[in-house]
mmCIF file of C-alpha atoms and ligand atoms in Angstrom:
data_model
loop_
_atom_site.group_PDB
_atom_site.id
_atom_site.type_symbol
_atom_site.label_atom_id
_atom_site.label_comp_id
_atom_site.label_asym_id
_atom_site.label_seq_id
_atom_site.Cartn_x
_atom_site.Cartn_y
_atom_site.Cartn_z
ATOM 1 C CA UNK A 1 3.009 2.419 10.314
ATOM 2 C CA UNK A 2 0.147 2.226 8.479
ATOM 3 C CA UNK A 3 -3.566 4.142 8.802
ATOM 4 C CA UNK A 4 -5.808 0.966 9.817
ATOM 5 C CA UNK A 5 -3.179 -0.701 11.689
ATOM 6 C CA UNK A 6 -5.020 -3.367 13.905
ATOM 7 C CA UNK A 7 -8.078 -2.849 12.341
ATOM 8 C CA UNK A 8 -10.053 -5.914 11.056
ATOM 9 C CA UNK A 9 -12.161 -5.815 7.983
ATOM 10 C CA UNK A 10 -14.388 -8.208 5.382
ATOM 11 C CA UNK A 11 -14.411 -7.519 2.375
ATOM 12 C CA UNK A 12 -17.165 -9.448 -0.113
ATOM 13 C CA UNK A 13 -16.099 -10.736 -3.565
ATOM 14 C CA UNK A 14 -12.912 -9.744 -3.125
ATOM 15 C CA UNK A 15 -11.292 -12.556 -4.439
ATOM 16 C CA UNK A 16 -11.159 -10.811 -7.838
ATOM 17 C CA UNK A 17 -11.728 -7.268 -9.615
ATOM 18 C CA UNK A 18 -12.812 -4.168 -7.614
ATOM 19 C CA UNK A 19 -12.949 -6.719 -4.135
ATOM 20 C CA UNK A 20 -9.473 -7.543 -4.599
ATOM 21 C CA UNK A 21 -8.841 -3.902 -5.370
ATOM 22 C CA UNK A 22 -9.996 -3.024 -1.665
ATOM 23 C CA UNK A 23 -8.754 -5.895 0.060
ATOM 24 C CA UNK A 24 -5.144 -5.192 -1.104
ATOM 25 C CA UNK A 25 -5.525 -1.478 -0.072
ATOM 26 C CA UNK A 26 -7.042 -2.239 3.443
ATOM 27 C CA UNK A 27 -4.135 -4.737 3.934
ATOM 28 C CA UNK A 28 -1.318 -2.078 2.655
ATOM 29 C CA UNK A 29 -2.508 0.133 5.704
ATOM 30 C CA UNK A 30 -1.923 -2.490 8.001
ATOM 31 C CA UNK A 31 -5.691 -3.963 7.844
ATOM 32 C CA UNK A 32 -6.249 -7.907 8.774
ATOM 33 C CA UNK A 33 -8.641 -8.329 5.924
ATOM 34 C CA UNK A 34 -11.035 -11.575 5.360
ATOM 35 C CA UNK A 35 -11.358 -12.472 1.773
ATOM 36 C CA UNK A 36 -14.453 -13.839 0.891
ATOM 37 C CA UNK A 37 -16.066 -15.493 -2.365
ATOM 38 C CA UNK A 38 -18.847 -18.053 -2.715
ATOM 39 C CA UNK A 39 -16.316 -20.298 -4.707
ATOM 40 C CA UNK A 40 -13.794 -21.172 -3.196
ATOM 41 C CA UNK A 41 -11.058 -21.159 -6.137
ATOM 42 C CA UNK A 42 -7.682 -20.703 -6.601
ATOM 43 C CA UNK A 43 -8.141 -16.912 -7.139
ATOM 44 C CA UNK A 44 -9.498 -16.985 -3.707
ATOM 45 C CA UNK A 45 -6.939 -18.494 -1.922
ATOM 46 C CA UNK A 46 -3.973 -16.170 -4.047
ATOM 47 C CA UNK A 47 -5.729 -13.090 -2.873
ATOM 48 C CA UNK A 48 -5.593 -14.091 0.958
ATOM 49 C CA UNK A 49 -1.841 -15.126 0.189
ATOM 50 C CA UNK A 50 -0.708 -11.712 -1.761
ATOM 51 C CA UNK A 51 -1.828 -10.500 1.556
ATOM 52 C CA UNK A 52 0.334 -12.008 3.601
ATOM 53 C CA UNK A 53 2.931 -10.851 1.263
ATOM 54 C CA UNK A 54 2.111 -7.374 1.852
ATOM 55 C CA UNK A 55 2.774 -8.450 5.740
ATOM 56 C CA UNK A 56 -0.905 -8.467 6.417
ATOM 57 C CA UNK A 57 -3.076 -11.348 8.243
ATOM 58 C CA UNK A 58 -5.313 -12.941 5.854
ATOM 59 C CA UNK A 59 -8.413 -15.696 5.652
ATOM 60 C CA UNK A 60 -10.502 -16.829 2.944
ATOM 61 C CA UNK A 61 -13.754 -17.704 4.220
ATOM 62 C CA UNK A 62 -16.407 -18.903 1.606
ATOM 63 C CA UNK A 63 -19.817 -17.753 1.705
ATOM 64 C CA UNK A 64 -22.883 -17.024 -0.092
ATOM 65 C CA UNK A 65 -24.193 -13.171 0.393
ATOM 66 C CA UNK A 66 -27.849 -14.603 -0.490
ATOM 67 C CA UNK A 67 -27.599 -17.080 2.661
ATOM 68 C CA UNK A 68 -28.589 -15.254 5.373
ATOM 69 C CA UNK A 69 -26.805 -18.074 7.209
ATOM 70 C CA UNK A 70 -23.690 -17.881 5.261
ATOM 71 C CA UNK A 71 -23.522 -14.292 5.669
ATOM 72 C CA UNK A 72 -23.975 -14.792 9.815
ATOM 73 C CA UNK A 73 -20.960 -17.479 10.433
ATOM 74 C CA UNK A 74 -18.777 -14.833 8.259
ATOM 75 C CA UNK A 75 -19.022 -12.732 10.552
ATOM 76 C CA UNK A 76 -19.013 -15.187 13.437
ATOM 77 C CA UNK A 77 -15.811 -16.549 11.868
ATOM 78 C CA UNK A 78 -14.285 -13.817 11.598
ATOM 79 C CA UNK A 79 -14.434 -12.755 15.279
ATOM 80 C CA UNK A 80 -13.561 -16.258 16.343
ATOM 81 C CA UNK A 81 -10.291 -16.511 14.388
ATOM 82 C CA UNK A 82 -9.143 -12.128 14.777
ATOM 83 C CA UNK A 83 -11.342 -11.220 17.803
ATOM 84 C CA UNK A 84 -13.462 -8.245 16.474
ATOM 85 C CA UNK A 85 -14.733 -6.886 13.046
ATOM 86 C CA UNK A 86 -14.329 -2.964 12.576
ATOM 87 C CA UNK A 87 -14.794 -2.707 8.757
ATOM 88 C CA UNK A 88 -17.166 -4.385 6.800
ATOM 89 C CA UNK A 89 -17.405 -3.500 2.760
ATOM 90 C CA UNK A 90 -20.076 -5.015 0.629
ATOM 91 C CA UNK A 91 -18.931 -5.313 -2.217
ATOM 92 C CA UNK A 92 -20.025 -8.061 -3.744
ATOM 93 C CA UNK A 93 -22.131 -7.830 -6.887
ATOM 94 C CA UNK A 94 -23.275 -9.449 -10.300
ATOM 95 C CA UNK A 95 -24.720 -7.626 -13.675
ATOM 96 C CA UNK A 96 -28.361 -8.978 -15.089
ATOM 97 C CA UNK A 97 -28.310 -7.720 -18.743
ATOM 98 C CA UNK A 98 -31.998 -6.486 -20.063
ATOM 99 C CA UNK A 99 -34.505 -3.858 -20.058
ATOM 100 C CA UNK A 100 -37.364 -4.059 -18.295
ATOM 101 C CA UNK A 101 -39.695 -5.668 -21.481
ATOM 102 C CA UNK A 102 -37.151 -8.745 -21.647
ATOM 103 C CA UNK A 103 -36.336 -9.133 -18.260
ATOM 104 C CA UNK A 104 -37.939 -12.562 -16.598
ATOM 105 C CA UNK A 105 -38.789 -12.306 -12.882
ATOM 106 C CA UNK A 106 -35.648 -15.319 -12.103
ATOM 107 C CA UNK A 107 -33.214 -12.442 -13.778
ATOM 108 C CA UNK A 108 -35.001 -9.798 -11.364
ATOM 109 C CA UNK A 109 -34.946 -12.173 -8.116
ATOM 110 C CA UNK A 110 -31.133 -13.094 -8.707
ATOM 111 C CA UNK A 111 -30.191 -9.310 -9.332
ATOM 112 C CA UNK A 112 -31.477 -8.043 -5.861
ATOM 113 C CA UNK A 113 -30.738 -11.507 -4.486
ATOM 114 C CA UNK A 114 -27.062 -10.676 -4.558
ATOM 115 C CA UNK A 115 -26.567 -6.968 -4.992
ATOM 116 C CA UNK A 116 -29.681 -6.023 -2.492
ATOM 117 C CA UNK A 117 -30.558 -8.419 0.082
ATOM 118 C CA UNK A 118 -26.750 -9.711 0.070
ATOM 119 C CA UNK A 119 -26.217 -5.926 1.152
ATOM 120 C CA UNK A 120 -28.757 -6.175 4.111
ATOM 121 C CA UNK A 121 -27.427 -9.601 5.649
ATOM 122 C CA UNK A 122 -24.112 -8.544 5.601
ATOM 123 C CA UNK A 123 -24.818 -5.255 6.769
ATOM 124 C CA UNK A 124 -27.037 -7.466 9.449
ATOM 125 C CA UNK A 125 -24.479 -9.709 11.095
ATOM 126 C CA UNK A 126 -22.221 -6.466 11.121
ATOM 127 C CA UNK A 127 -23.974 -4.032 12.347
ATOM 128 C CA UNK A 128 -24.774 -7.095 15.275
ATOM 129 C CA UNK A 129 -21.476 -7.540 16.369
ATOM 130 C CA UNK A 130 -20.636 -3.640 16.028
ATOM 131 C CA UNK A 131 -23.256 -3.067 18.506
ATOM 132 C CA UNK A 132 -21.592 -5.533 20.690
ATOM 133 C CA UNK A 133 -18.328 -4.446 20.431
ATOM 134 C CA UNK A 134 -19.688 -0.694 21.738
ATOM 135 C CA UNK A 135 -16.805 1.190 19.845
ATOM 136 C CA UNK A 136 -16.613 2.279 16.508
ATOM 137 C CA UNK A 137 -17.169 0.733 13.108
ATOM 138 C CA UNK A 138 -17.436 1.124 9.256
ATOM 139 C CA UNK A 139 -19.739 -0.428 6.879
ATOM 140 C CA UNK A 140 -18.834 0.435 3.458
ATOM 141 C CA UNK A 141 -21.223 -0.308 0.364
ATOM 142 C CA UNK A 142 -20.280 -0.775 -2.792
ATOM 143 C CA UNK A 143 -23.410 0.809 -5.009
ATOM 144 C CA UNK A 144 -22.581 2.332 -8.468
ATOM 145 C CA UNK A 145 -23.092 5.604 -10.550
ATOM 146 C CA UNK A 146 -26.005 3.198 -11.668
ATOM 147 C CA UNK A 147 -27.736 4.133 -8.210
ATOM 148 C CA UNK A 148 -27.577 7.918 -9.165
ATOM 149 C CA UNK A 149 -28.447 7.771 -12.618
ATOM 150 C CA UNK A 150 -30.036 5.837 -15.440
ATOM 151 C CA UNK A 151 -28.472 3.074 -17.730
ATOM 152 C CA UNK A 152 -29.470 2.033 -20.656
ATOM 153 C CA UNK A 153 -30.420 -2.008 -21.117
ATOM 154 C CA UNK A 154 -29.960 -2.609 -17.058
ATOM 155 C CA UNK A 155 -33.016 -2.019 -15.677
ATOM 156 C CA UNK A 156 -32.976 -4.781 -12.381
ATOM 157 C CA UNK A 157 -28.975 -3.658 -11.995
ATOM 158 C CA UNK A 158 -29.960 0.216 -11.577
ATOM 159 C CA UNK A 159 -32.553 -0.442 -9.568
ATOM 160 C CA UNK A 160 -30.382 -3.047 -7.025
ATOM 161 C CA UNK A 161 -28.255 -0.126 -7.030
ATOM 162 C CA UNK A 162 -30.311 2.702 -6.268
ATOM 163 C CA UNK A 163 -31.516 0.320 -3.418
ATOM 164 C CA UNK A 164 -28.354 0.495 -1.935
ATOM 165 C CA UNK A 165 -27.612 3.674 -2.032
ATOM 166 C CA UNK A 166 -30.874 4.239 -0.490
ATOM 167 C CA UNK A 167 -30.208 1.816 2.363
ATOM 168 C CA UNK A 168 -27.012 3.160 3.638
ATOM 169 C CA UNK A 169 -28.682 6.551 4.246
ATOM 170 C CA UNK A 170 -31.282 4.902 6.014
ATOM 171 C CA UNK A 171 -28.517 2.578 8.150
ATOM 172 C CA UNK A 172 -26.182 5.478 8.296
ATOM 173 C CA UNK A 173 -29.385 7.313 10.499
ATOM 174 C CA UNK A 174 -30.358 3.989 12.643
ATOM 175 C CA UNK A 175 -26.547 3.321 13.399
ATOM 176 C CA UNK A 176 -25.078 6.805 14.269
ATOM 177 C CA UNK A 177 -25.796 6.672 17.893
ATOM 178 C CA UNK A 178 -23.187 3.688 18.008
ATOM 179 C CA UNK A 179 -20.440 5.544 16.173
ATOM 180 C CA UNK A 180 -21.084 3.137 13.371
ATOM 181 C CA UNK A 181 -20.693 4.763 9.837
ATOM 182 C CA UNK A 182 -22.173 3.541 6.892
ATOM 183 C CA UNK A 183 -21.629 5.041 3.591
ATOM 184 C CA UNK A 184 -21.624 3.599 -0.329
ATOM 185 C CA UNK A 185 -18.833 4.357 -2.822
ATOM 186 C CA UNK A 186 -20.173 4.753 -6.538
ATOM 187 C CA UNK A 187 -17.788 3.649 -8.892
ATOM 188 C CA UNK A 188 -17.788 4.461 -12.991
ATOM 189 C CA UNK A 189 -16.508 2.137 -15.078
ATOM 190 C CA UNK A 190 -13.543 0.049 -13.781
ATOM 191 C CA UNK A 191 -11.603 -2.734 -15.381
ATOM 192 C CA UNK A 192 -12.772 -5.896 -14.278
ATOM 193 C CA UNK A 193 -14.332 -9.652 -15.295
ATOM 194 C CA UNK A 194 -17.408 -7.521 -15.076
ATOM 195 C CA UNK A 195 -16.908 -4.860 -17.512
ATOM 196 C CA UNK A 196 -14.277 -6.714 -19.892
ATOM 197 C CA UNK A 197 -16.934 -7.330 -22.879
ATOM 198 C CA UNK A 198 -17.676 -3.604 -23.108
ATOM 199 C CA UNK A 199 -14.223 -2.121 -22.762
ATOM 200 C CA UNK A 200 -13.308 -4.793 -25.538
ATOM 201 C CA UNK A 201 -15.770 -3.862 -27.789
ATOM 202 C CA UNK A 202 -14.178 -0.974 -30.060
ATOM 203 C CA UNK A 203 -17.221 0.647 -30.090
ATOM 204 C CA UNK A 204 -18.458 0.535 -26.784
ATOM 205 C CA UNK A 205 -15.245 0.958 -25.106
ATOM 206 C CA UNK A 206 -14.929 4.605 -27.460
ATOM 207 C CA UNK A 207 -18.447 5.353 -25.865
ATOM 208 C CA UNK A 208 -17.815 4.716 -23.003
ATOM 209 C CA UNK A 209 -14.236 6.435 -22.455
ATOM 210 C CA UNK A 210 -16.107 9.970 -24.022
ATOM 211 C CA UNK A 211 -18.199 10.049 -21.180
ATOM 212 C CA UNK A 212 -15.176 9.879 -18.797
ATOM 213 C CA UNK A 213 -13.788 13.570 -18.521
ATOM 214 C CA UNK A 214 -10.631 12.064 -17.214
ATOM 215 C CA UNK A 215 -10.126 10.329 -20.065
ATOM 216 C CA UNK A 216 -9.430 6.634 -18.495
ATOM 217 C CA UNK A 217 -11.287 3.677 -16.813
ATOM 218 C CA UNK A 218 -11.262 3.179 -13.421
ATOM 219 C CA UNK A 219 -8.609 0.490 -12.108
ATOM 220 C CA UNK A 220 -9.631 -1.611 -8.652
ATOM 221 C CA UNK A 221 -7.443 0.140 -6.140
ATOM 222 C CA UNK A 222 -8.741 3.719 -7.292
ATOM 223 C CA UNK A 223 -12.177 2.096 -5.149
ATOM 224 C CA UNK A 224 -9.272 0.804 -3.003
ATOM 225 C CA UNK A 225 -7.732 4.280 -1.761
ATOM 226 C CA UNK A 226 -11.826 5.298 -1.859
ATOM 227 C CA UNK A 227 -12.293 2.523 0.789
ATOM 228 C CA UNK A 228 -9.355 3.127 2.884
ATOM 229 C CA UNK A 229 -10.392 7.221 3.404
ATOM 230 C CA UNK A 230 -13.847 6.119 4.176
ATOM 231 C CA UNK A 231 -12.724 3.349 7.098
ATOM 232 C CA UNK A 232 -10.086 5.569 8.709
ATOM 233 C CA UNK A 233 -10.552 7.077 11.886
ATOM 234 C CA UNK A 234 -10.724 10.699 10.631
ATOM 235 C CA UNK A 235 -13.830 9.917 8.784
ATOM 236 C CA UNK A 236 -15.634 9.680 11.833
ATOM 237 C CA UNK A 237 -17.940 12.628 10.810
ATOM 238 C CA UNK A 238 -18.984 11.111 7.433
ATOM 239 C CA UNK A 239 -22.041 9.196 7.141
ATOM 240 C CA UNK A 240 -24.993 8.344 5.001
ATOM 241 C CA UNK A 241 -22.922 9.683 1.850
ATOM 242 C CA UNK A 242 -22.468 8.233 -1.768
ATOM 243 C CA UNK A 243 -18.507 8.896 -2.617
ATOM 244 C CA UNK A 244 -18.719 9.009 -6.286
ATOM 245 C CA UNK A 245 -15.812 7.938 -7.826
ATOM 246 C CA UNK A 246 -16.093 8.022 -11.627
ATOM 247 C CA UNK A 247 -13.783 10.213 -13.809
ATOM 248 C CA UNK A 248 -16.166 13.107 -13.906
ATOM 249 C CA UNK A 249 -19.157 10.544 -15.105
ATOM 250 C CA UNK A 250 -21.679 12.192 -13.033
ATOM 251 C CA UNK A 251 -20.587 15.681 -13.139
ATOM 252 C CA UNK A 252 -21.035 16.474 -16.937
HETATM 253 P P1 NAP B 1 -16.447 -8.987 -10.708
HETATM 254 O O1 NAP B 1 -15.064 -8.812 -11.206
HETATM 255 O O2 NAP B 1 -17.436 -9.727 -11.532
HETATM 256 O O3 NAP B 1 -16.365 -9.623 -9.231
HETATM 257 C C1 NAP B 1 -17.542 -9.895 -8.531
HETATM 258 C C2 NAP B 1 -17.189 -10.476 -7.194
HETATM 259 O O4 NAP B 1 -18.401 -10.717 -6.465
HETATM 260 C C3 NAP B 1 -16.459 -11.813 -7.300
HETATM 261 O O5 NAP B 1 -15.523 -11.883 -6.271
HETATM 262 C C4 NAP B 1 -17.587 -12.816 -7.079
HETATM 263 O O6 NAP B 1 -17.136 -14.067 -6.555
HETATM 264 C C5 NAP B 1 -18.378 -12.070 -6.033
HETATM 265 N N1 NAP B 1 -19.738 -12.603 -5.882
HETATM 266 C C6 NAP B 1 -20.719 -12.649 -6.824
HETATM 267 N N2 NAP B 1 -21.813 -13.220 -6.298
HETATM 268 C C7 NAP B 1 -21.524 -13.542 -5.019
HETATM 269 C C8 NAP B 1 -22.234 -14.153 -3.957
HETATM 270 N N3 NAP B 1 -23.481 -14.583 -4.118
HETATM 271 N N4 NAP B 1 -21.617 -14.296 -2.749
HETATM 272 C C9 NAP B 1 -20.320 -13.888 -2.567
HETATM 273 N N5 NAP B 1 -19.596 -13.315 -3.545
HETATM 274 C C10 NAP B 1 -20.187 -13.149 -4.743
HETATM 275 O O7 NAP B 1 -17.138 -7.559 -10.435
HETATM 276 P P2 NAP B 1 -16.521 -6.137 -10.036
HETATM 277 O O8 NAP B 1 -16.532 -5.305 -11.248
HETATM 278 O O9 NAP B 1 -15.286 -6.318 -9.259
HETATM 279 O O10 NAP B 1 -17.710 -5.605 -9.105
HETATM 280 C C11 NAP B 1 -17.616 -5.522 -7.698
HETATM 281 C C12 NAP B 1 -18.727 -4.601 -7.200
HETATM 282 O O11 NAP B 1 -18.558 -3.302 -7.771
HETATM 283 C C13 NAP B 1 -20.124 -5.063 -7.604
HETATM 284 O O12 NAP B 1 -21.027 -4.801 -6.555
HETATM 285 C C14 NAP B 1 -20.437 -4.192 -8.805
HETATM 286 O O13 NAP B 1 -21.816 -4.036 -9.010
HETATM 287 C C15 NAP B 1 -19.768 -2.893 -8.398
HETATM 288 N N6 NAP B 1 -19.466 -1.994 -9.501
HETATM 289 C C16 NAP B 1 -18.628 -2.369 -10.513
HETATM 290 C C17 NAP B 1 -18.324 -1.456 -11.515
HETATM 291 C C18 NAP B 1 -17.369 -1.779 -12.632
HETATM 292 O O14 NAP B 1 -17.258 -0.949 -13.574
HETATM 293 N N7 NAP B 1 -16.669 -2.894 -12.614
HETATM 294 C C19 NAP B 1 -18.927 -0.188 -11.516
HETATM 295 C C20 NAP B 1 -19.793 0.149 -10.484
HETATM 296 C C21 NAP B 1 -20.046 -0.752 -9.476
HETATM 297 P P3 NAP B 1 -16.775 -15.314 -7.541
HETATM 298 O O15 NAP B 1 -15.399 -15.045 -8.104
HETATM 299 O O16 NAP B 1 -16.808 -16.490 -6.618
HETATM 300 O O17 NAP B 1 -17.808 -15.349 -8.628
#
């Protein structure tokens, strides 16, 4: 039997990397998890079918976390084809390179575009149908050691990031009274499309891995087991908080 057994959860960008990652955990504790991109590729349909595998319900719905729209029938299609949402995880995101001299205000718009206001109309539509619902549900934000502290040559990404942590304090405090919890996880690095040009450069990657106590990058399911503690039922007493989960990044 597994820990979210009849729960149902949505799960943005997870038709790759750290998504994926969560998706796959959700579904191994007997979640019925919607897999969402805004491409609709062939990654996107194997993740919803190495669901099923795992004998969990799947969909892939596509959708657009800057459409407000988009981001509404999600969750409307969600409830029409499984009945309810409990979990919702935003975690899709994108990385604008440049400090704040080179940065152009179309690279600042399309950072906050997806990692910011993607947050807040998915967190929305949610939040919405939580209310409805009147029991109990979990939005779960993916944010980034880059909301906590400073990065070098990402000036529009640390910012998007600090927003979001930010937010889910404030939406932790308006939703409480519904026995909706809303908290961010903070991942280090971890080995995805995202990061792959650092960790392959010698040099960076050495950098990179000697401000890791543990000595290792960060794989997708370690934010995987991160998501599935923060949607059970026993975390019913943890909200507004920023799980960091980065080696020991943040702790030197
Ligand atoms: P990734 O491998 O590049 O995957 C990004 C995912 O987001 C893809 O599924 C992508 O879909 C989706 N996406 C991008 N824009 C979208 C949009 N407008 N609407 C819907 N989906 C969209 O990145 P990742 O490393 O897994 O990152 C996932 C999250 O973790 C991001 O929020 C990122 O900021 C955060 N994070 C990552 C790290 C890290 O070290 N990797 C560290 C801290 C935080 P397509 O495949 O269709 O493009």
């Amino acid at each position: 039997m597994g820990k979210l057994d009849g729960k149902i959860a949505i799960v943005t960008g997870s038709n790759r990397g750290i998504g994926k990652g969560i998706a796959i955990a959700l579904a191994r504790e007997g979640c019925k998890v919607v897999v969402n991109s805004y491409k609709e590729d062939e990654d996107a349909k194997k993740t919803a079918e190495e669901i099923k595998k795992l004998g969990a319900d799947s969909i892939f719905v596509k959708a657009d976390v800057i459409r407000e729209v988009d981001m509404k029938s999600l969750v409307e299609h969600t409830v029409k084809h499984f009945g309810r949402l409990d979990i919702m995880v935003n975690n899709a995101g994108i990385l604008v390179q440049g400090t704040v001299d080179t940065l152009t205000e179309q690279d600042w718009d399309k950072q906050m575009d997806v990692n910011l206001k993607g947050v807040f109309f998915a967190t929305k539509y949610a939040v919405m149908q939580m209310k409805k619902q009147g029991t109990s549900g979990r939005i779960i934000n993916i944010s980034s050691i880059a909301g906590l502290v400073g990065f070098p040559g990402i000036s529009a990404y640390c910012a998007s990031k600090g927003g979001v942590t930010e937010f889910t304090r404030e939406v932790a405090l308006d939703c409480a009274q519904y026995k909706i919890t809303v908290n961010a996880i903070n991942p280090g690095v971890i080995v995805t499309d995202m990061t792959k040009g650092m960790i392959n450069d010698e040099e960076t990657r050495k950098s990179l891995l000697e401000n890791t106590p543990v000595g290792r990058f960060g794989q997708p399911e370690d934010i995987g087991n991160a998501a599935v503690f923060l949607a059970l039922d026993e975390s019913s007493f943890i909200t507004g908080h920023n799980l960091v989960v980065d080696g020991g990044w943040t702790a030197r």
